[in-house]
Amino acid sequence: MSSAFAFPATLARALGRSRLGARPLVARSIRAVRVSSRPALRAARAAADAVVDKAAHNDEQSALRDEMVSGCTECTMPFESERASALANAALADHTRLSAIAKDASERDDGVSKMALRALVVGAETGKLSKALLEHGATHVLVLDHSRLMLDRAAEQFDGSETPGVVGNETGARFARADVCDVPAYQGPFDVVVFNDSLRHQADPAEALRRAVLLTRPGARVVVSERVSEESTEDEETFFDVDALVEDLPLQSIFDDPRRGKTMRMTRDISDSSERNEKESFTERLPTRTSETYLDHRCGSVTHTYEVPPLFKLRDEIVLNAPVVEGFGRGSRLMGVPTANLDPAVLEDELSRMRRGVYFGYARLPEDAKHGKWCKCVVNVGARPTFADGEGVTVEVHALRDFGRDFYGENMEVVVLGFLRPEMRFDGLSALVARIMADIGLARGALDERACRERVDETVGFQASDE
Ligand code: ADP
Ligand code: RBF
Ligand code: MG
């Protein structure tokens, strides 16, 4: 019996039943040339176009993969089992969450931890990977695919007792026909995300990675594995540059060997895989170049393994000191989030050390007697992808206090202490503002920690405002 299910809204979209999804392409191109001077409208149109393109893309993927599965009776994917356990190792070997669970279990009377280790698998393939993840210590595995047949096939790896159906807090594997960008936050947070030979098939791979990272917990692993064909050339392998895609994301390679960089190639061939201890084969330093044998057997994959930094806190705080300049006059003040735009021209050094994204810290107007004390703030360093308003990077500070006046032209000082999330494209201003409110909540929580306050104290002499 299949246990595949779908998030209702996503399913409608994936099936192309949504109003937008049903529109003919010609209508879209007409709309696309009617450029509005109003940014909100322009953004809404761009978002609508993206939905249409994505629905069409996902339909195509779904049909392709359905056809692939219906044409075969058993798995002919070369080295599928070996690949599954090697990927599970990349995802879970020495994972900090596993040790936390073990510690928790040892402190309990019944020796059983109630902590979860959630994995998200994008790309069902044969389902062997989900099984391997559960065997390696994951408690919940959510498997996504665009193809219902692929999901049904993957679910066949499990007998009824292991597939819990749709209730998210039950352990085991669940299968959803959905797009990774549509997974609601309550399904996570995830400790592991694996793109199982699926990243290059996403409508927008960069966006898919960004969304996946937003669903993770600090300390999570993100594994991207792409199969390499037998005829693959070095050119083809580097064509899809995963490292470039993650450049602006809060991800770091989990390996310290610079020769391996962010890429781990699996070079095991079938002849020795059965004798080897899996953990050993993961931790040993494998050669960087795919072996001939490996490619001959067509089990090759290029695998990139990253970690979401275990703490949001920056190791070294960054001090920004710059005059407040005019912004886009977008009315963010009216939305309750005025942002003091700091002059990026005087912050080149600092910006070279900061990824684009949302940060938290303390801000003050040092020359103002009344508002000279530090107050909490959130900071966005980015290109505002929600709005097509230019390429330049802006530094925008929303201070969590009421100044009762504008302060254009004055100097603002900011101590940036931590990173919250990468910048994203939202479907309009209200979705963005809703997320900024969540950012503010996270920032308040992090900044209330004593360690944070003490750190500002050490760096700049802390005088927090009472507000
Ligand atoms: P702009 O597009 O010109 O940046 P905003 O709508 O973002 O305009 O408003 C930002 C301005 O609002 C800041 O430059 C500052 O003078 C003022 N302001 C008032 N209170 C705050 C606050 N709490 N945080 C940031 N800016 C504030
Ligand atoms: N703009 C985006 O396009 N994407 C974002 O993810 C984003 N995050 C932000 C987070 C915070 C805390 C703040 C203050 C701003 C953010 N912005 C983001 C910038 C926003 O688009 C900008 O402030 C308004 O457009 C006004 O210029
Ligand atoms: Mg502003």
Coordinates of C-alpha atoms and ligand atoms in Angstrom, one line a residue:
M1 CA 0.0 0.0 0.0
S2 CA 1.3 3.4 -0.8
S3 CA 1.6 6.0 1.9
A4 CA 2.3 8.9 -0.4
F5 CA 0.5 12.1 0.4
A6 CA 0.8 15.7 -0.6
F7 CA 0.4 19.1 0.8
P8 CA -2.9 20.2 -0.7
A9 CA -1.9 23.6 -2.0
T10 CA 1.3 22.2 -3.5
L11 CA -0.4 19.3 -5.1
A12 CA -2.8 21.6 -6.9
R13 CA 0.1 23.6 -8.2
A14 CA 2.1 20.6 -9.1
L15 CA -0.8 19.2 -11.1
G16 CA -1.1 22.5 -12.9
R17 CA -4.7 23.0 -11.6
S18 CA -4.1 26.4 -10.1
R19 CA -5.5 29.3 -12.0
L20 CA -2.0 30.6 -12.8
G21 CA -0.7 27.3 -13.7
A22 CA -3.4 26.8 -16.3
R23 CA -2.6 30.0 -18.1
P24 CA -1.2 29.6 -21.6
L25 CA 2.4 30.7 -22.0
V26 CA 1.6 33.4 -24.5
A27 CA -0.5 35.2 -21.9
R28 CA 2.5 35.2 -19.7
S29 CA 4.9 36.7 -22.2
I30 CA 2.4 39.5 -22.9
R31 CA 2.2 40.3 -19.2
A32 CA 5.9 40.2 -18.9
V33 CA 6.4 43.1 -21.3
R34 CA 4.0 45.4 -19.5
V35 CA 6.5 46.8 -17.1
S36 CA 5.0 48.7 -14.2
S37 CA 6.7 51.6 -12.6
R38 CA 5.2 50.5 -9.2
P39 CA 7.7 48.1 -7.5
A40 CA 5.0 46.2 -5.7
L41 CA 3.1 45.5 -8.9
R42 CA 6.2 44.7 -10.7
A43 CA 7.2 42.3 -8.0
A44 CA 3.8 40.6 -8.0
R45 CA 4.0 40.1 -11.8
A46 CA 7.5 38.7 -11.6
A47 CA 6.3 36.3 -8.8
A48 CA 3.3 35.2 -10.9
D49 CA 5.6 34.5 -13.9
A50 CA 7.8 32.5 -11.7
V51 CA 4.8 30.4 -10.4
V52 CA 3.7 29.7 -14.0
D53 CA 7.2 28.7 -15.1
K54 CA 7.7 26.5 -12.0
A55 CA 4.4 24.7 -12.4
A56 CA 5.2 23.9 -16.0
H57 CA 8.7 22.8 -15.1
N58 CA 7.4 20.6 -12.3
D59 CA 4.7 19.1 -14.5
E60 CA 7.4 18.1 -17.0
Q61 CA 9.5 16.6 -14.3
S62 CA 6.6 14.7 -12.9
A63 CA 5.7 13.2 -16.3
L64 CA 9.3 12.4 -17.1
R65 CA 9.9 10.6 -13.8
D66 CA 6.5 8.8 -13.9
E67 CA 7.5 7.5 -17.3
M68 CA 10.9 6.4 -16.1
V69 CA 9.4 4.4 -13.2
S70 CA 6.5 2.8 -15.2
G71 CA 9.0 1.4 -17.7
C72 CA 10.9 -0.7 -15.2
T73 CA 9.9 -3.5 -12.9
E74 CA 13.0 -3.6 -10.7
C75 CA 15.7 -1.2 -9.8
T76 CA 18.4 -1.0 -12.4
M77 CA 20.1 2.0 -10.9
P78 CA 23.8 1.0 -10.6
F79 CA 25.2 0.7 -7.1
E80 CA 22.0 2.0 -5.6
S81 CA 22.5 0.3 -2.2
E82 CA 26.1 1.4 -2.0
R83 CA 25.3 4.9 -2.9
A84 CA 22.5 5.0 -0.4
S85 CA 24.6 4.0 2.5
A86 CA 27.5 6.2 1.5
L87 CA 25.1 9.2 1.3
A88 CA 23.6 8.3 4.7
N89 CA 27.1 8.3 6.1
A90 CA 27.8 11.7 4.6
A91 CA 24.6 13.0 6.1
L92 CA 24.9 11.4 9.6
A93 CA 28.4 10.2 10.5
D94 CA 29.5 12.1 13.6
H95 CA 26.4 14.4 13.4
T96 CA 26.2 16.5 16.5
R97 CA 22.5 15.7 16.9
L98 CA 23.3 12.0 17.1
S99 CA 25.6 12.5 20.0
A100 CA 23.0 14.8 21.7
I101 CA 20.4 12.0 21.3
A102 CA 22.8 9.5 22.8
K103 CA 23.6 11.7 25.7
D104 CA 19.9 12.4 26.3
A105 CA 19.1 8.6 26.2
S106 CA 21.9 7.9 28.7
E107 CA 20.4 10.4 31.2
R108 CA 16.9 8.8 31.0
D109 CA 15.6 6.0 33.2
D110 CA 14.3 4.0 30.3
G111 CA 17.4 4.8 28.2
V112 CA 15.3 6.0 25.3
S113 CA 15.7 9.5 24.0
K114 CA 12.6 11.5 23.0
M115 CA 14.7 13.8 20.8
A116 CA 14.1 13.7 17.0
L117 CA 16.5 13.7 14.2
R118 CA 14.6 14.8 11.1
A119 CA 15.8 14.3 7.6
L120 CA 14.5 15.7 4.4
V121 CA 15.2 13.8 1.2
V122 CA 14.6 15.6 -2.1
G123 CA 14.3 13.0 -4.8
A124 CA 12.8 9.7 -3.9
E125 CA 14.8 7.5 -6.3
T126 CA 14.4 3.9 -5.1
G127 CA 13.7 4.7 -1.4
K128 CA 16.9 3.0 -0.4
L129 CA 18.4 6.3 0.9
S130 CA 15.4 6.9 3.3
K131 CA 15.8 3.4 4.6
A132 CA 19.6 3.9 5.1
L133 CA 19.0 7.2 6.9
L134 CA 16.6 5.6 9.4
E135 CA 19.1 2.8 9.9
H136 CA 21.9 5.3 10.6
G137 CA 19.9 7.1 13.3
A138 CA 17.4 9.5 11.7
T139 CA 14.0 9.3 13.5
H140 CA 11.9 11.0 10.8
V141 CA 12.5 11.0 7.1
L142 CA 10.3 13.1 4.8
V143 CA 10.8 12.1 1.1
L144 CA 9.8 14.5 -1.6
D145 CA 9.4 14.0 -5.3
H146 CA 7.4 15.4 -8.2
S147 CA 6.5 11.9 -9.4
R148 CA 3.8 10.0 -7.7
L149 CA 5.0 6.7 -9.2
M150 CA 8.5 7.4 -8.0
L151 CA 7.2 8.0 -4.5
D152 CA 5.1 4.8 -4.6
R153 CA 8.1 2.8 -5.7
A154 CA 10.2 4.3 -2.9
A155 CA 7.5 3.5 -0.3
E156 CA 7.7 -0.1 -1.4
Q157 CA 11.1 -0.3 0.5
F158 CA 9.1 -0.3 3.7
D159 CA 6.5 -2.6 4.9
G160 CA 3.3 -1.2 6.4
S161 CA 4.7 -1.2 9.9
E162 CA 7.4 1.3 9.1
T163 CA 5.4 3.8 7.1
P164 CA 3.5 5.9 9.5
G165 CA 1.2 7.8 7.0
V166 CA 0.8 11.5 7.3
V167 CA 1.1 12.3 11.0
G168 CA 4.3 14.3 11.2
N169 CA 5.3 13.5 14.8
E170 CA 5.3 9.7 14.2
T171 CA 8.7 8.3 13.5
G172 CA 9.6 6.6 10.2
A173 CA 9.5 7.6 6.6
R174 CA 6.8 9.7 4.9
F175 CA 6.4 10.4 1.2
A176 CA 5.1 13.6 -0.2
R177 CA 4.5 14.8 -3.7
A178 CA 5.7 18.3 -3.3
D179 CA 8.3 20.9 -4.2
V180 CA 11.0 21.5 -1.7
C181 CA 10.2 25.3 -1.8
D182 CA 6.7 24.6 -0.6
V183 CA 7.5 22.5 2.5
P184 CA 6.0 24.4 5.5
A185 CA 8.3 25.2 8.3
Y186 CA 6.3 23.1 10.8
Q187 CA 7.5 19.9 9.0
G188 CA 11.0 20.7 10.3
P189 CA 13.3 21.9 11.5
F190 CA 15.5 19.4 9.7
D191 CA 18.9 18.1 10.9
V192 CA 19.7 16.7 7.5
V193 CA 18.7 17.6 4.0
V194 CA 19.8 15.4 1.1
F195 CA 19.3 16.5 -2.5
N196 CA 19.3 13.0 -4.0
D197 CA 20.4 13.5 -7.6
S198 CA 17.7 16.1 -7.7
L199 CA 19.2 19.6 -7.4
R200 CA 19.8 20.1 -11.1
H201 CA 16.2 19.1 -11.8
Q202 CA 14.8 21.8 -9.6
A203 CA 13.0 24.7 -11.4
D204 CA 15.4 27.1 -9.6
P205 CA 18.3 25.2 -7.9
A206 CA 19.6 28.2 -6.0
E207 CA 16.1 29.0 -4.6
A208 CA 15.6 25.3 -3.7
L209 CA 18.8 25.2 -1.7
R210 CA 18.0 28.5 0.0
R211 CA 14.5 27.3 1.0
A212 CA 16.0 24.0 2.2
V213 CA 18.5 25.8 4.4
L214 CA 15.7 27.9 5.9
L215 CA 14.1 24.6 7.0
T216 CA 17.2 23.5 8.9
R217 CA 18.3 23.7 12.5
P218 CA 21.8 25.1 13.4
G219 CA 24.2 22.2 13.1
A220 CA 22.3 20.5 10.3
R221 CA 24.0 18.8 7.3
V222 CA 23.1 19.6 3.8
V223 CA 24.2 17.0 1.3
V224 CA 24.0 17.5 -2.5
S225 CA 24.6 14.4 -4.5
E226 CA 24.6 14.4 -8.3
R227 CA 25.1 11.3 -10.4
V228 CA 27.9 11.6 -13.0
S229 CA 27.3 9.7 -16.2
E230 CA 29.8 7.2 -17.6
E231 CA 30.7 9.5 -20.4
S232 CA 31.1 12.4 -18.1
T233 CA 33.9 14.9 -18.7
E234 CA 35.4 17.3 -16.3
D235 CA 33.5 20.0 -18.1
E236 CA 30.2 18.4 -17.5
E237 CA 31.0 17.8 -13.9
T238 CA 31.8 21.4 -13.2
F239 CA 28.9 22.7 -15.3
F240 CA 26.7 22.5 -12.3
D241 CA 28.6 24.4 -9.7
V242 CA 27.1 23.6 -6.4
D243 CA 29.8 25.5 -4.5
A244 CA 28.9 28.6 -6.3
L245 CA 25.2 28.1 -5.5
V246 CA 25.9 27.9 -1.8
E247 CA 28.2 30.9 -1.7
D248 CA 25.7 33.2 -0.2
L249 CA 24.2 30.7 2.2
P250 CA 25.2 30.0 5.8
L251 CA 26.8 26.7 4.9
Q252 CA 30.3 25.6 5.4
S253 CA 32.1 22.5 4.2
I254 CA 32.4 19.9 7.0
F255 CA 35.8 18.8 5.9
D256 CA 38.9 20.5 6.8
D257 CA 41.1 19.0 4.2
P258 CA 41.5 21.8 1.6
R259 CA 42.3 19.3 -1.2
R260 CA 38.8 17.9 -0.8
G261 CA 37.3 21.4 -0.4
K262 CA 33.6 21.3 -0.3
T263 CA 33.4 18.3 -2.5
M264 CA 33.6 14.7 -1.4
R265 CA 33.7 12.2 -4.3
M266 CA 32.7 8.7 -3.5
T267 CA 35.1 6.3 -5.2
R268 CA 34.0 3.0 -3.8
D269 CA 33.5 0.4 -6.4
I270 CA 31.3 -2.6 -5.9
S271 CA 34.1 -5.2 -5.5
D272 CA 35.2 -4.0 -2.1
S273 CA 32.0 -2.3 -0.7
S274 CA 30.7 -5.4 1.0
E275 CA 33.8 -6.0 3.1
R276 CA 34.1 -2.4 4.3
N277 CA 32.8 -0.9 7.4
E278 CA 30.7 2.0 6.1
K279 CA 31.7 4.4 8.7
E280 CA 35.4 3.8 8.0
S281 CA 34.9 4.3 4.3
F282 CA 33.3 7.6 5.0
T283 CA 35.9 9.0 7.4
E284 CA 38.9 7.8 5.6
R285 CA 40.4 10.4 3.2
L286 CA 39.2 9.4 -0.2
P287 CA 41.0 10.6 -3.3
T288 CA 39.5 13.7 -5.0
R289 CA 39.3 12.4 -8.5
T290 CA 36.7 9.9 -9.5
S291 CA 38.3 6.6 -10.3
E292 CA 38.1 5.0 -13.7
T293 CA 36.6 1.8 -12.1
Y294 CA 34.0 3.8 -10.5
L295 CA 32.9 5.5 -13.7
D296 CA 33.1 2.2 -15.6
H297 CA 30.5 0.9 -13.2
R298 CA 28.4 3.9 -13.6
C299 CA 27.8 4.3 -9.9
G300 CA 29.6 7.6 -9.8
S301 CA 28.2 10.6 -7.9
V302 CA 29.7 13.9 -7.0
T303 CA 28.7 14.6 -3.4
H304 CA 28.9 18.0 -1.7
T305 CA 28.5 18.0 2.1
Y306 CA 27.9 21.2 4.0
E307 CA 27.0 22.1 7.6
V308 CA 24.8 24.9 8.8
P309 CA 26.9 26.6 11.4
P310 CA 26.1 25.1 14.8
L311 CA 25.6 28.5 16.3
F312 CA 24.1 31.6 14.8
K313 CA 26.6 33.7 16.7
L314 CA 29.5 35.2 14.6
R315 CA 32.9 34.2 15.9
D316 CA 34.1 37.8 15.6
E317 CA 31.6 40.6 15.8
I318 CA 31.6 43.2 13.0
V319 CA 31.4 46.9 13.8
L320 CA 29.7 49.1 11.2
N321 CA 29.9 52.9 11.5
A322 CA 28.4 54.9 8.7
P323 CA 26.1 57.8 7.9
V324 CA 22.4 57.1 7.3
V325 CA 21.5 57.8 3.7
E326 CA 18.2 57.9 1.8
G327 CA 16.8 54.5 0.8
F328 CA 14.2 53.5 -1.7
G329 CA 11.4 55.3 0.0
R330 CA 9.4 52.1 -0.3
G331 CA 7.3 53.0 2.7
S332 CA 8.9 50.3 4.9
R333 CA 8.2 52.8 7.7
L334 CA 4.5 52.6 7.0
M335 CA 4.8 48.8 7.2
G336 CA 6.3 49.2 10.7
V337 CA 9.8 48.4 9.7
P338 CA 11.7 51.6 8.9
T339 CA 15.3 50.7 7.9
A340 CA 18.1 53.1 8.3
N341 CA 20.2 52.6 5.1
L342 CA 23.9 52.9 5.9
D343 CA 26.2 54.2 3.2
P344 CA 27.7 51.1 1.7
A345 CA 30.6 53.1 0.2
V346 CA 32.3 53.5 3.6
L347 CA 31.7 49.9 4.6
E348 CA 33.6 48.1 1.8
D349 CA 36.0 46.3 4.2
E350 CA 33.2 45.1 6.5
L351 CA 31.0 44.0 3.7
S352 CA 33.7 41.9 2.3
R353 CA 33.5 39.8 5.5
M354 CA 29.7 39.5 5.4
R355 CA 27.5 37.2 3.4
R356 CA 24.3 38.6 2.1
G357 CA 21.6 37.9 4.6
V358 CA 19.9 39.0 7.8
Y359 CA 21.9 39.6 11.0
F360 CA 21.2 40.8 14.5
G361 CA 23.1 43.0 16.9
Y362 CA 23.0 46.3 18.7
A363 CA 22.8 49.8 17.2
R364 CA 23.0 53.4 18.4
L365 CA 23.4 57.0 17.3
P366 CA 26.6 57.8 19.1
E367 CA 26.3 61.5 18.7
D368 CA 22.8 61.7 20.1
A369 CA 22.6 62.4 23.8
K370 CA 19.1 60.9 24.1
H371 CA 19.6 57.9 21.8
G372 CA 23.3 57.2 22.3
K373 CA 22.6 54.0 24.2
W374 CA 22.8 50.6 22.4
C375 CA 19.5 49.1 21.4
K376 CA 18.7 45.8 19.7
C377 CA 18.5 45.7 15.9
V378 CA 18.2 43.5 12.9
V379 CA 20.3 44.2 9.8
N380 CA 19.8 43.2 6.2
V381 CA 22.8 43.1 4.0
G382 CA 21.6 42.3 0.5
A383 CA 20.3 43.0 -2.9
R384 CA 16.5 42.9 -2.0
P385 CA 15.6 40.1 -4.5
T386 CA 11.9 40.6 -3.7
F387 CA 12.1 43.9 -5.6
A388 CA 13.7 44.5 -9.0
D389 CA 15.3 47.7 -7.8
G390 CA 18.9 47.4 -8.8
E391 CA 22.0 45.3 -8.3
G392 CA 23.7 47.2 -5.5
V393 CA 24.1 45.7 -2.0
T394 CA 22.4 47.8 0.7
V395 CA 22.9 47.7 4.4
E396 CA 19.6 48.3 6.2
V397 CA 19.3 48.5 10.0
H398 CA 15.9 48.3 11.7
A399 CA 16.4 49.4 15.3
L400 CA 14.1 47.9 17.8
R401 CA 13.3 51.2 19.5
D402 CA 11.2 54.3 18.9
F403 CA 13.5 57.2 18.1
G404 CA 10.5 59.5 17.6
R405 CA 12.3 61.2 14.7
D406 CA 14.2 60.6 11.5
F407 CA 18.0 60.7 11.5
Y408 CA 19.1 60.9 7.9
G409 CA 22.7 62.2 7.6
E410 CA 23.6 61.2 11.2
N411 CA 26.1 58.5 12.0
M412 CA 24.8 55.1 13.1
E413 CA 27.0 52.5 14.8
V414 CA 26.1 48.8 14.7
V415 CA 27.7 45.8 16.4
V416 CA 26.8 42.8 14.4
L417 CA 26.8 39.7 16.6
G418 CA 25.0 36.9 14.7
F419 CA 23.6 35.6 11.5
L420 CA 19.9 34.7 11.2
R421 CA 19.2 33.6 7.6
P422 CA 20.1 34.1 4.0
E423 CA 18.3 36.7 2.0
M424 CA 15.3 35.4 -0.1
R425 CA 12.8 36.4 -2.7
F426 CA 9.3 36.7 -1.2
D427 CA 6.0 36.9 -3.0
G428 CA 5.4 40.5 -2.1
L429 CA 5.9 43.0 0.6
S430 CA 3.5 41.5 3.2
A431 CA 5.2 38.1 3.0
L432 CA 8.5 39.8 3.5
V433 CA 7.3 41.9 6.5
A434 CA 5.8 38.7 8.1
R435 CA 9.2 37.1 7.8
I436 CA 11.0 40.2 9.2
M437 CA 8.7 40.0 12.2
A438 CA 9.9 36.4 12.8
D439 CA 13.5 37.6 12.4
I440 CA 12.9 40.2 15.0
G441 CA 11.6 37.6 17.4
L442 CA 14.6 35.4 16.9
A443 CA 16.9 38.4 17.3
R444 CA 15.3 39.5 20.6
G445 CA 15.7 35.9 21.9
A446 CA 19.4 35.6 20.9
L447 CA 20.2 39.1 22.2
D448 CA 18.6 38.5 25.5
E449 CA 21.2 35.9 26.3
R450 CA 23.6 37.1 28.8
A451 CA 26.6 36.0 26.7
C452 CA 25.5 38.4 24.0
R453 CA 25.1 41.4 26.3
E454 CA 28.5 40.7 27.9
R455 CA 30.1 40.5 24.5
V456 CA 28.9 44.0 23.5
D457 CA 30.1 45.1 26.9
E458 CA 33.6 43.8 26.2
T459 CA 33.8 45.3 22.7
V460 CA 32.3 48.7 23.0
G461 CA 31.3 49.3 26.6
F462 CA 27.7 48.2 26.9
Q463 CA 25.1 50.7 27.9
A464 CA 21.8 49.0 26.8
S465 CA 18.8 51.2 26.5
D466 CA 16.0 50.3 28.9
E467 CA 13.5 50.3 26.1
Ligands
ADP1 P1 14.3 54.9 3.3 O1 13.8 54.2 2.2 O2 14.7 56.3 3.0 O3 15.4 54.2 4.0 P2 12.5 54.0 5.4 O4 11.0 53.9 5.2 O5 13.3 52.7 5.4 O6 13.1 55.0 4.4 O7 12.8 54.8 6.8 C1 14.1 54.8 7.3 C2 14.3 56.1 8.1 O8 13.5 56.1 9.2 C3 15.7 56.0 8.7 O9 16.7 56.5 7.8 C4 15.6 56.8 10.0 O10 15.9 58.2 9.7 C5 14.1 56.7 10.4 N1 13.9 55.8 11.5 C6 13.1 56.1 12.5 N2 13.0 55.1 13.4 C7 13.8 54.1 13.0 C8 14.1 52.8 13.5 N3 13.6 52.4 14.6 N4 15.0 52.1 12.8 C9 15.5 52.5 11.6 N5 15.2 53.7 11.1 C10 14.3 54.5 11.8
RBF2 N1 14.5 42.0 1.2 C1 14.4 40.9 0.4 O1 14.2 41.0 -0.8 N2 14.6 39.6 1.0 C2 14.8 39.4 2.3 O2 14.9 38.2 2.7 C3 14.9 40.5 3.1 N3 15.1 40.4 4.5 C4 15.1 41.5 5.3 C5 15.2 41.3 6.6 C6 15.3 42.4 7.5 C7 15.4 42.2 9.0 C8 15.2 43.7 6.9 C9 15.2 44.9 7.8 C10 15.1 43.9 5.6 C11 15.0 42.8 4.7 N4 14.9 42.9 3.3 C12 14.8 41.8 2.5 C13 15.0 44.3 2.7 C14 13.8 44.9 2.3 O3 13.5 44.5 1.0 C15 14.0 46.4 2.4 O4 14.2 46.8 3.7 C16 12.8 47.1 1.9 O5 12.5 46.8 0.6 C17 13.0 48.6 2.0 O6 14.1 49.0 1.1
MG3 MG 15.3 52.1 4.5

